[in-house]
Coordinates of N, CA and C and ligand atoms in Angstrom, one line a residue:
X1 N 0.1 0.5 25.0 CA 0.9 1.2 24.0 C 0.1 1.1 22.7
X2 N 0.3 2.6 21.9 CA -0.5 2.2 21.0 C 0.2 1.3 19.5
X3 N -0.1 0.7 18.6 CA 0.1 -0.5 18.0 C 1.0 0.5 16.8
X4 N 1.4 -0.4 16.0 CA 2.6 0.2 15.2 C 2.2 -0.3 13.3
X5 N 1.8 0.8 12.9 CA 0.9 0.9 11.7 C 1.9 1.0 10.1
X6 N 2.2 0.1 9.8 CA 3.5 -0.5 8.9 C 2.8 0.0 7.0
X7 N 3.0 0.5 6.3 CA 2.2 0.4 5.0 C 3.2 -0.3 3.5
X8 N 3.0 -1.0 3.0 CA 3.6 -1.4 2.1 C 3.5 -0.9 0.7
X9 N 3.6 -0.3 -0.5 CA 3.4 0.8 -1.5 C 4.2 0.2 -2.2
X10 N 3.7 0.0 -3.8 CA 5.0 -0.2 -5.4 C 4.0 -0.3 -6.3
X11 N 4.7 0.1 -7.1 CA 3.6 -0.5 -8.4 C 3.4 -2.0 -8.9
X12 N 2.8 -2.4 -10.0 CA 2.7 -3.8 -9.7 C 3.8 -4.6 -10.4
X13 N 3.7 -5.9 -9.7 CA 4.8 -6.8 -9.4 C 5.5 -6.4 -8.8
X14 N 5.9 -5.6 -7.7 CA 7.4 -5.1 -6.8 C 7.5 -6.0 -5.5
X15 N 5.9 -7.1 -5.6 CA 6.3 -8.4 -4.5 C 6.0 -7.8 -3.0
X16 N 4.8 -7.0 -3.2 CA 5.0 -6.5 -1.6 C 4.0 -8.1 -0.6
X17 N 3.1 -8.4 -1.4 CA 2.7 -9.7 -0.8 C 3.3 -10.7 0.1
X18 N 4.8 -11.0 -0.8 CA 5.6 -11.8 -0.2 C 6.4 -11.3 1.0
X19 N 6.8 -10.3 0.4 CA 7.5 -9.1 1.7 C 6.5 -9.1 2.9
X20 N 5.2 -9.0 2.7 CA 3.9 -8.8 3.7 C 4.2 -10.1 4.9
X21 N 4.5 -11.0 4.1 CA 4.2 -12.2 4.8 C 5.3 -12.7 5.4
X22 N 6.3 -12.6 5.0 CA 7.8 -12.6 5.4 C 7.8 -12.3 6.7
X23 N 7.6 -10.8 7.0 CA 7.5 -9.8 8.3 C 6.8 -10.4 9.1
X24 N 5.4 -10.5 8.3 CA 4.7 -11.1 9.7 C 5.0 -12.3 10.3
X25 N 5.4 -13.4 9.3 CA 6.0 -14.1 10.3 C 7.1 -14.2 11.4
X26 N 8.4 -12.9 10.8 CA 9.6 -13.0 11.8 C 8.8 -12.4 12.7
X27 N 7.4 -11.0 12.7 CA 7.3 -10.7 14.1 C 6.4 -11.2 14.5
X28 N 6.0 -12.2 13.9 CA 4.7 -13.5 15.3 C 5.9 -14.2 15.6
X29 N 7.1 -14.4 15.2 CA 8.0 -15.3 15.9 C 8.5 -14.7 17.2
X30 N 8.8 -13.4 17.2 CA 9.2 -12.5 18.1 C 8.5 -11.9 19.4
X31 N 6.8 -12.1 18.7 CA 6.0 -12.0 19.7 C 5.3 -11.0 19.8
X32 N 5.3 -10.5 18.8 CA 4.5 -9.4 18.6 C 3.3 -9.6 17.8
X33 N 2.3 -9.5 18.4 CA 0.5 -9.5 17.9 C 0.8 -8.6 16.5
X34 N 0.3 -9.3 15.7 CA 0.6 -8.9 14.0 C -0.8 -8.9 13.4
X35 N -1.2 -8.3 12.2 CA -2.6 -8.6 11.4 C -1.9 -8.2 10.0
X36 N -2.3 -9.0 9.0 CA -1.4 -8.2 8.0 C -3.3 -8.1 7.2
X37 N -3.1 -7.1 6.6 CA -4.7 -6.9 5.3 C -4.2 -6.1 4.3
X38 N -4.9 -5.7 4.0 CA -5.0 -5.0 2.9 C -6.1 -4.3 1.8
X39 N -5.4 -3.1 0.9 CA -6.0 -2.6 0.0 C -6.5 -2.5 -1.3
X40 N -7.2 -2.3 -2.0 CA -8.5 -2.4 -1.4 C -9.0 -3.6 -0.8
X41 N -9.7 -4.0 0.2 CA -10.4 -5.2 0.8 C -10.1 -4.3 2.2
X42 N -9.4 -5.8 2.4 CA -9.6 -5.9 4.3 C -10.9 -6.2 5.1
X43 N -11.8 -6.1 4.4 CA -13.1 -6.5 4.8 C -13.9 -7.0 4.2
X44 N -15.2 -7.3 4.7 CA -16.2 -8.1 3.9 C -16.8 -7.3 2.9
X45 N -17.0 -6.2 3.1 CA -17.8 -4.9 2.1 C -16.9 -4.8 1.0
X46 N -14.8 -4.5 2.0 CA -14.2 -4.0 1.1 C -13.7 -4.9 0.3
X47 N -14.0 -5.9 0.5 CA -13.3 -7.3 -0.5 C -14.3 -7.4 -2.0
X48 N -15.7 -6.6 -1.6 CA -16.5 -6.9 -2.5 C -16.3 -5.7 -4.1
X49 N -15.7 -4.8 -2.7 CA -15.4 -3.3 -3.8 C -14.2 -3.8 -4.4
X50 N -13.4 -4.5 -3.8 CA -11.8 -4.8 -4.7 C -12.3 -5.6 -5.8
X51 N -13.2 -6.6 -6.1 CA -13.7 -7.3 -7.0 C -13.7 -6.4 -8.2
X52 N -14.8 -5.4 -7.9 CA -15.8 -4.5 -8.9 C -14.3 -3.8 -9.8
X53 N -13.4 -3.6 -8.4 CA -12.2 -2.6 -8.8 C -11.5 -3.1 -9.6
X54 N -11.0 -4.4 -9.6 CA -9.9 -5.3 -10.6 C -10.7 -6.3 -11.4
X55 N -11.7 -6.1 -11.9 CA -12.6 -6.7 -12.8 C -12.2 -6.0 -14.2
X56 N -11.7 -7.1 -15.3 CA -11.5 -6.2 -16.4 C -12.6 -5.9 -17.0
X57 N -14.0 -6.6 -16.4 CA -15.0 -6.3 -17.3 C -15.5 -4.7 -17.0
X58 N -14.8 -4.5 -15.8 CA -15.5 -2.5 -15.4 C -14.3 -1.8 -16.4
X59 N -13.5 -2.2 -17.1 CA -12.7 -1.6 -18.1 C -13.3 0.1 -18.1
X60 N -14.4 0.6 -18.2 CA -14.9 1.9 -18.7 C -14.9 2.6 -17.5
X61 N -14.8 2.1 -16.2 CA -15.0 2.6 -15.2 C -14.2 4.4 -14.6
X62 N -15.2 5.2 -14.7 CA -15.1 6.8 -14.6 C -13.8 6.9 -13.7
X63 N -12.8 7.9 -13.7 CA -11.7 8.0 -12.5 C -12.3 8.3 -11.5
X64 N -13.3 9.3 -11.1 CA -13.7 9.8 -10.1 C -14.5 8.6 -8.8
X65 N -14.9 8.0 -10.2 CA -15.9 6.6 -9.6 C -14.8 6.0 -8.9
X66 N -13.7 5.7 -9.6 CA -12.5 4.9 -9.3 C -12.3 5.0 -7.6
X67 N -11.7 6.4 -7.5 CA -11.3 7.2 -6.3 C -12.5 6.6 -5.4
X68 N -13.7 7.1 -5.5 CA -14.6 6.9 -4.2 C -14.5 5.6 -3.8
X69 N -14.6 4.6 -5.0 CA -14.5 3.4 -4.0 C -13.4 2.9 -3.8
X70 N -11.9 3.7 -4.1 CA -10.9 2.9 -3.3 C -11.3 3.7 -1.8
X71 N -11.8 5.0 -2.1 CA -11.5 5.7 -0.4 C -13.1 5.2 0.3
X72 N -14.1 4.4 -0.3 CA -15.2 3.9 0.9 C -14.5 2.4 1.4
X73 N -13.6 2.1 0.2 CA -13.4 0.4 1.1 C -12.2 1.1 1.9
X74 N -11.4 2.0 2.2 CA -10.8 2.7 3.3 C -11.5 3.0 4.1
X75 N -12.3 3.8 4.1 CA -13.0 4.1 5.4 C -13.6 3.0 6.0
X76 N -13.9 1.9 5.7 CA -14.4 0.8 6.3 C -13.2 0.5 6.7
X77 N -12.5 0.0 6.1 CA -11.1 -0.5 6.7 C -10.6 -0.3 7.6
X78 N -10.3 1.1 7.8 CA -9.8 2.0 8.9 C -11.0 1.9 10.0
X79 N -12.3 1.8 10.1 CA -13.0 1.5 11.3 C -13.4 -0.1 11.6
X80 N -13.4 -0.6 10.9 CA -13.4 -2.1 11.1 C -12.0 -2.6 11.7
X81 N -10.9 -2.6 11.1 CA -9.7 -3.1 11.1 C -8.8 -2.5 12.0
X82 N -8.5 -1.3 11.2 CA -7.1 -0.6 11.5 C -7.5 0.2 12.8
X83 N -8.0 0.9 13.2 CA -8.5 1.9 14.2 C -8.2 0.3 15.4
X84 N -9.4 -0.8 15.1 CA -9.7 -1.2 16.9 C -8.1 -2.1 16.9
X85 N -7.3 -2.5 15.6 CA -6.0 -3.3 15.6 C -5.3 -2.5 16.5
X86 N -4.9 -1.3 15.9 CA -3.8 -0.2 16.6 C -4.4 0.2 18.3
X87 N -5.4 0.4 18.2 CA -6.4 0.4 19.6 C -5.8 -0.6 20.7
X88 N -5.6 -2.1 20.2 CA -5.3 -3.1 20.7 C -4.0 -2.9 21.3
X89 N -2.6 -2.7 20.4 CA -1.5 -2.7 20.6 C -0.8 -3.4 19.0
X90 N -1.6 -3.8 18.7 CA -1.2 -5.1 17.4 C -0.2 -4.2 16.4
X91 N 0.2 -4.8 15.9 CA 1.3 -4.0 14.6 C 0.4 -4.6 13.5
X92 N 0.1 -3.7 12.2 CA -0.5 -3.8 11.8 C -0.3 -3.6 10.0
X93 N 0.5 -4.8 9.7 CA 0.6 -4.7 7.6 C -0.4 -4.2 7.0
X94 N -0.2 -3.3 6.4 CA -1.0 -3.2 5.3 C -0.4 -3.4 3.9
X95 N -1.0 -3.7 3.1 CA -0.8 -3.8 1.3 C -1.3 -2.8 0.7
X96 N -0.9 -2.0 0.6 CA -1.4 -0.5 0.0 C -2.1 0.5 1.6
X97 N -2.4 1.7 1.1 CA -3.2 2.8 1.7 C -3.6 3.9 0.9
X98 N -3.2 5.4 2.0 CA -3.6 6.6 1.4 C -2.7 7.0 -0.1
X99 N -1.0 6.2 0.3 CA -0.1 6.6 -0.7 C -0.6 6.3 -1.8
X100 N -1.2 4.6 -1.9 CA -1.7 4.3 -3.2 C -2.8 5.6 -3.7
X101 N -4.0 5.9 -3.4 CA -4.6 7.0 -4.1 C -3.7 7.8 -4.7
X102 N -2.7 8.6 -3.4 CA -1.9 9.7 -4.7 C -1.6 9.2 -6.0
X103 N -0.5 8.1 -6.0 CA -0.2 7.7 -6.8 C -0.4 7.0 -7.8
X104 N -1.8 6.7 -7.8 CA -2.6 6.1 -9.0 C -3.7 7.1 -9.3
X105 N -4.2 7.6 -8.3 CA -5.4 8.5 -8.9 C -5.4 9.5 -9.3
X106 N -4.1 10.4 -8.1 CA -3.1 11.7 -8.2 C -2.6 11.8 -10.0
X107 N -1.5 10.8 -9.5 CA -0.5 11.2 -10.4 C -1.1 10.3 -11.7
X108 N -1.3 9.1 -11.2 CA -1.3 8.2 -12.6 C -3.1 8.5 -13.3
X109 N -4.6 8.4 -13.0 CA -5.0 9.2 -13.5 C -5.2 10.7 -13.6
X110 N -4.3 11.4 -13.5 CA -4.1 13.0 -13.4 C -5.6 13.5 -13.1
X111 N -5.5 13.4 -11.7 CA -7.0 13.8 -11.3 C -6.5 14.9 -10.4
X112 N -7.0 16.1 -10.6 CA -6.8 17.4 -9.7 C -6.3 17.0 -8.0
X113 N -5.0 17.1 -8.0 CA -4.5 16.5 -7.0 C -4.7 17.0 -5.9
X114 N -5.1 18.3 -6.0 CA -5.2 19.1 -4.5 C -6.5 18.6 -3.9
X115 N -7.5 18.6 -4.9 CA -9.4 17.4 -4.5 C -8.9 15.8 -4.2
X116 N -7.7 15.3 -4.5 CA -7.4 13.8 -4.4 C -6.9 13.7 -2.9
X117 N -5.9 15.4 -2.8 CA -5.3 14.7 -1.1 C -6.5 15.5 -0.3
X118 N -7.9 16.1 -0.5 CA -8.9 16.5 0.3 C -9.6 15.3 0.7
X119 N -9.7 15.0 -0.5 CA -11.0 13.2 -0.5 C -9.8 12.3 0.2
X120 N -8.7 12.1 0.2 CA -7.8 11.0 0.8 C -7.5 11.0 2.4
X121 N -8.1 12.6 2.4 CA -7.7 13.1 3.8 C -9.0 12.7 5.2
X122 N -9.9 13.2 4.0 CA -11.6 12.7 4.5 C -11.3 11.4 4.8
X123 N -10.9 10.7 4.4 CA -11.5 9.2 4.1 C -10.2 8.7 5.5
X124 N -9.1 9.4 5.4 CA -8.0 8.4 6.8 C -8.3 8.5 8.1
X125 N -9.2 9.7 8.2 CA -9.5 10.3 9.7 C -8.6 10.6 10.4
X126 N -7.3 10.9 9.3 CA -6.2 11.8 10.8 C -5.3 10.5 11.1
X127 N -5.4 9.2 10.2 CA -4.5 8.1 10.2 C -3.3 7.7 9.5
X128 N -2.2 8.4 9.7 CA -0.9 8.1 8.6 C -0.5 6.9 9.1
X129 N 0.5 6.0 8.4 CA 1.1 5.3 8.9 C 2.5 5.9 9.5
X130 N 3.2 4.6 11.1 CA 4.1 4.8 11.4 C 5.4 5.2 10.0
X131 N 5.2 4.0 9.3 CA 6.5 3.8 8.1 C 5.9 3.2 6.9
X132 N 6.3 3.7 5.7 CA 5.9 3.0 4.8 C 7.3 2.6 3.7
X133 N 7.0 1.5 3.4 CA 8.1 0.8 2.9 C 7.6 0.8 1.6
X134 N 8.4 1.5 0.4 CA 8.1 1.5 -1.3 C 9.0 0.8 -1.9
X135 N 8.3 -0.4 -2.4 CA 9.1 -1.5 -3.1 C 9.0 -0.6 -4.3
X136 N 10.5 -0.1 -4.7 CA 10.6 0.5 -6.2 C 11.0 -1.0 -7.2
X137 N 10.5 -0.4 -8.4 CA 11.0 -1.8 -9.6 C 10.7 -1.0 -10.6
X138 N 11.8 -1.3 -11.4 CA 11.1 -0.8 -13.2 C 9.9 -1.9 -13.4
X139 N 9.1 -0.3 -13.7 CA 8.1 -0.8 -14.3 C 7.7 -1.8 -15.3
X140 N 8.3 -2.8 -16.7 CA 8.9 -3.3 -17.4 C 8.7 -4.6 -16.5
X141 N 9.9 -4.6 -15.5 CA 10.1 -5.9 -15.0 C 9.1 -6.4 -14.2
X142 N 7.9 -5.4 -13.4 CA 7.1 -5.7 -12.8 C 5.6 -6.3 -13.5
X143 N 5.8 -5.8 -14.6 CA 4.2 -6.1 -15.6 C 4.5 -7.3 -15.9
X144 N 6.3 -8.1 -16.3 CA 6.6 -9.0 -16.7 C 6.2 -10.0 -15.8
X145 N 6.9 -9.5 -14.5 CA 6.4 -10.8 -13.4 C 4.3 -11.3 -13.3
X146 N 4.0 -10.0 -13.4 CA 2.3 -10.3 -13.3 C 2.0 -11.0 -14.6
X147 N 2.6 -10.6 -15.7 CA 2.0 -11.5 -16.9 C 2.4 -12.8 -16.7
X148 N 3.8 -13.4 -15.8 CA 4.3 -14.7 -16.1 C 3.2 -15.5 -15.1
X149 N 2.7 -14.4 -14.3 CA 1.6 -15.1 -13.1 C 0.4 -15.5 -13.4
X150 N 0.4 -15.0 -15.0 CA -1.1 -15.5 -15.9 C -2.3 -14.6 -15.2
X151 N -2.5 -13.4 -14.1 CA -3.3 -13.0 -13.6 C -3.9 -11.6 -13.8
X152 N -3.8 -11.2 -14.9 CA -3.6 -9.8 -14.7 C -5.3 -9.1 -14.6
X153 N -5.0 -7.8 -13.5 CA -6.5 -7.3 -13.9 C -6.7 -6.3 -14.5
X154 N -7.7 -5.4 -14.2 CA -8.1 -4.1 -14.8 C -6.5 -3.4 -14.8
X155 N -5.9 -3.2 -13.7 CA -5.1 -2.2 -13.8 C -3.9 -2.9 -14.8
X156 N -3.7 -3.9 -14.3 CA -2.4 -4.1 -15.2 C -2.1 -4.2 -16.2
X157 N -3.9 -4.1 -16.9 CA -3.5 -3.8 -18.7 C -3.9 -2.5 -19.1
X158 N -3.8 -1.5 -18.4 CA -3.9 0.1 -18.5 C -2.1 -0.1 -18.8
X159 N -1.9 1.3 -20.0 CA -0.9 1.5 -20.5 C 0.6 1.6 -19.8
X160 N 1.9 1.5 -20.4 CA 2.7 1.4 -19.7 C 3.5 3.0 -19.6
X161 N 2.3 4.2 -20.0 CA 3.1 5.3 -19.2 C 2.2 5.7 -18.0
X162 N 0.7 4.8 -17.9 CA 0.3 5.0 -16.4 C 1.3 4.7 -15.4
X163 N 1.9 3.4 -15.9 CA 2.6 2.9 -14.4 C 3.8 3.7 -14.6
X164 N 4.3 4.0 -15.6 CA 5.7 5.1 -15.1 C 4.9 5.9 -14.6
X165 N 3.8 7.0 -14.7 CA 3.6 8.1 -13.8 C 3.4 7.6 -12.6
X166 N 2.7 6.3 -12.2 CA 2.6 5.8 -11.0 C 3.9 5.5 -10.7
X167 N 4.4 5.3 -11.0 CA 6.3 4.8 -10.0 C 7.1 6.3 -9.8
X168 N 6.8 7.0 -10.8 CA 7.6 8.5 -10.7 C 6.9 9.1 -9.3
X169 N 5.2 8.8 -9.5 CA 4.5 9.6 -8.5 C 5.0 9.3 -7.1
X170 N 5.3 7.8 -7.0 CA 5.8 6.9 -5.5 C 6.7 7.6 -5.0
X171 N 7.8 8.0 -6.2 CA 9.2 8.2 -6.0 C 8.9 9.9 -5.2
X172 N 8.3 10.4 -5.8 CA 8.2 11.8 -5.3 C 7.4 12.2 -4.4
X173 N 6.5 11.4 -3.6 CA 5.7 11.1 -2.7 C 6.8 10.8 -1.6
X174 N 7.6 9.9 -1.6 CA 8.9 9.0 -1.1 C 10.1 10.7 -1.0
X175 N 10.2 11.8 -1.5 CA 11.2 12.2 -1.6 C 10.1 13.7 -0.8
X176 N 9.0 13.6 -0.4 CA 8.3 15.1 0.4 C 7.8 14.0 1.6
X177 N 8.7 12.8 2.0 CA 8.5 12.2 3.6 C 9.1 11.7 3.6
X178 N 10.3 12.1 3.2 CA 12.0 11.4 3.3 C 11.6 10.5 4.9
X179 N 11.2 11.3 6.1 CA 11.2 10.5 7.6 C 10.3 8.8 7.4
X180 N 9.3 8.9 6.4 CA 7.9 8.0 6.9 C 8.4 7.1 6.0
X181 N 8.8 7.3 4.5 CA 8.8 6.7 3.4 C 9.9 6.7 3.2
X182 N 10.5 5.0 3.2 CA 11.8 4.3 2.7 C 11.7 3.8 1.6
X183 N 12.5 3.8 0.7 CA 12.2 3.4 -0.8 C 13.1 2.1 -0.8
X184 N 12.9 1.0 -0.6 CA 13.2 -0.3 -1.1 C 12.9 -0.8 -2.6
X185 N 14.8 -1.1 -2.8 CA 15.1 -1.4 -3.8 C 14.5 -3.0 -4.4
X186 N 13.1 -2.8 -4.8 CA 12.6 -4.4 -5.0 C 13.1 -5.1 -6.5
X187 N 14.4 -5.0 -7.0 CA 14.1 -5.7 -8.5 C 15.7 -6.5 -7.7
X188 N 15.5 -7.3 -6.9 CA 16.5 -8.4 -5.9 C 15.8 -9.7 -6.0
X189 N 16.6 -10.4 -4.9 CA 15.9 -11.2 -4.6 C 15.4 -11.3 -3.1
X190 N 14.4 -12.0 -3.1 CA 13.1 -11.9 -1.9 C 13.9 -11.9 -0.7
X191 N 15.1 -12.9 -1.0 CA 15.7 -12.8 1.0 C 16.6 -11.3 1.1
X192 N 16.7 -10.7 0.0 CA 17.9 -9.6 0.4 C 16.8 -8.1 0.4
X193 N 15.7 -8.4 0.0 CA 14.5 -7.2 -0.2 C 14.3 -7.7 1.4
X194 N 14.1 -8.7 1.7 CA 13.8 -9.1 3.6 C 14.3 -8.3 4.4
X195 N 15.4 -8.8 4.2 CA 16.5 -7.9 5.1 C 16.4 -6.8 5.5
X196 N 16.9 -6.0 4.4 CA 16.4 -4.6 4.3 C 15.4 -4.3 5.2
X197 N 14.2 -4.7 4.6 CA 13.1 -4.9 5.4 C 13.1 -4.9 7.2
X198 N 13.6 -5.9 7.0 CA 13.7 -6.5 8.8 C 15.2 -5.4 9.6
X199 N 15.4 -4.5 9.1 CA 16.8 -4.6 9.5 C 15.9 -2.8 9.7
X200 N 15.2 -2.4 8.6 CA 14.4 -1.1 9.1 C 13.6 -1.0 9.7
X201 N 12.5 -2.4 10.4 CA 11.6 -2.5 11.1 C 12.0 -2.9 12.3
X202 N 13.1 -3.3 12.6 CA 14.2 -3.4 14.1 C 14.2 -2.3 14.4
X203 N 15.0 -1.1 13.6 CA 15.3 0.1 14.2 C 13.8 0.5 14.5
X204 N 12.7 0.6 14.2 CA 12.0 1.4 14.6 C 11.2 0.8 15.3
X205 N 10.8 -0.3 15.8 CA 10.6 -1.0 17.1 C 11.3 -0.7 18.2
X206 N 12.2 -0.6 17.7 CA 13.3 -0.3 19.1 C 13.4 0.7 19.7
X207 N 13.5 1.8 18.6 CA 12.9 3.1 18.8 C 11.5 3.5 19.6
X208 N 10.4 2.3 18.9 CA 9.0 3.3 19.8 C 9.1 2.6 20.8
X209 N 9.5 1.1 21.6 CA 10.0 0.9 22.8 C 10.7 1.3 23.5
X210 N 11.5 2.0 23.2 CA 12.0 3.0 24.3 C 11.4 4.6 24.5
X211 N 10.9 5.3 23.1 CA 9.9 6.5 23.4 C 8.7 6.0 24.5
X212 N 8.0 5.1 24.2 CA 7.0 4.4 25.6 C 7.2 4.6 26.4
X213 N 6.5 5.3 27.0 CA 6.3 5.6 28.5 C 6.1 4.2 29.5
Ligands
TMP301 P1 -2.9 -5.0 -5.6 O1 -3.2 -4.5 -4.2 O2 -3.1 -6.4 -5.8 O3 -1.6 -4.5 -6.1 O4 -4.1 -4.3 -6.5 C1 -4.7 -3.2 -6.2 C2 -4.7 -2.3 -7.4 O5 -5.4 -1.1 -7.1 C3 -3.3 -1.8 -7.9 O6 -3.2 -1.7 -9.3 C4 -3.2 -0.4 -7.3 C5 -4.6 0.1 -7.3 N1 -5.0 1.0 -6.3 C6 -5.4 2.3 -6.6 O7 -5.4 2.6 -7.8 N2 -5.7 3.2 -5.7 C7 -5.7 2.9 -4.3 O8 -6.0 3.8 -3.5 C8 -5.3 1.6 -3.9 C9 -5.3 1.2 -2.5 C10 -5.0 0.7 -4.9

């Protein structure tokens, strides 16, 4: 069977980390072969590009430049990782994906969107995820939680109408794949954002267990 390709999406602070980890634990308890990674990284190349990426010292860093190297640490990702995971049978977390490009490069740097979903397209190889789960949060409450974490990088001190276009962009991304994209209410608390969580990833386990042949 083939493996069941999970994506997590929000702007920052919406806590998909914790959510990431949550999951994978209830389904290694269940028995299900899990990998959780993530965007940019997931690998040894792409860990090195995520550096470059959330370094405030690249502050001047071109949009276009931006785009290529979130979509080369994807394409590594996707043939390193995600391709031979799903290959496997494994269910497979991710921390961001293709959504993130739209919605940061798309929408939030207003980069000619129809060249953003060509280059996004190049770079998945024909890879959507099963479901992607969008931790929504005012924006506001989410910069707060990153500032109280003392950690902030490049992106999170870019202005506070990038991340509204970035959370508008999620939302409306979320509303042209009503089927793929569930919008979880993340400004809760962690066990009741779970839930949700676990209670949407039941149904659709259960679902592609019985479509299996
Ligand atoms: P995070 O994964 O820790 O939230 O940090 C990654 C940052 O990179 C976050 O601000 C979103 C941003 N990003 C993009 O702008 N485009 C992308 O394609 C991806 C995957 C992330």
């Amino acid at each position: 069977m083939r493996g069941f390709f999970i994506t997590f999406e929000g702007t920052e602070g919406s806590g998909k980390s914790t959510q990431i980890g949550i999951l994978a634990r209830r389904l290694t308890r269940r028995g299900y072969r899990v990998i959780a990674t993530r965007e940019p990284g997931g690998t040894r190349f792409g860990e090195q590009i995520r550096k470059v990426l959330l370094s405030i010292q690249n502050h001047g860093l071109d949009s276009r430049a931006e785009l290529f190297l979130y979509l080369a640490s994807r394409a590594q990702h996707l043939e390193e990782v995600i391709l031979p995971a799903l290959k496997q049978g494994r269910i497979v977390l991710c921390d961001r994906f293709s959504d993130a490009t739209l919605a940061y490069q798309g929408f939030g740097r207003k980069l000619d969107m129809k060249t953003v979903r060509a280059a996004v397209k190049y770079a998945e190889k024909g890879i959507f995820p099963d479901r992607t789960l969008l931790l929504d949060l005012e924006v506001g409450v989410g910069l707060d939680r990153v500032r109280s974490r003392g950690r902030r990088n490049r992106l999170d001190r870019e202005q506070r109408a990038f991340h509204e276009r970035v959370r508008a962009g999620y939302r409306r991304l979320a509303r042209m794949n009503p089927g793929r994209i569930k919008i979880v209410t993340a400004g809760r608390n962690a066990e009741a954002v779970a839930e949700e969580i676990r209670s949407i990833i039941d149904r659709d386990l259960k679902i592609r267990s019985t479509a299996s042949p």
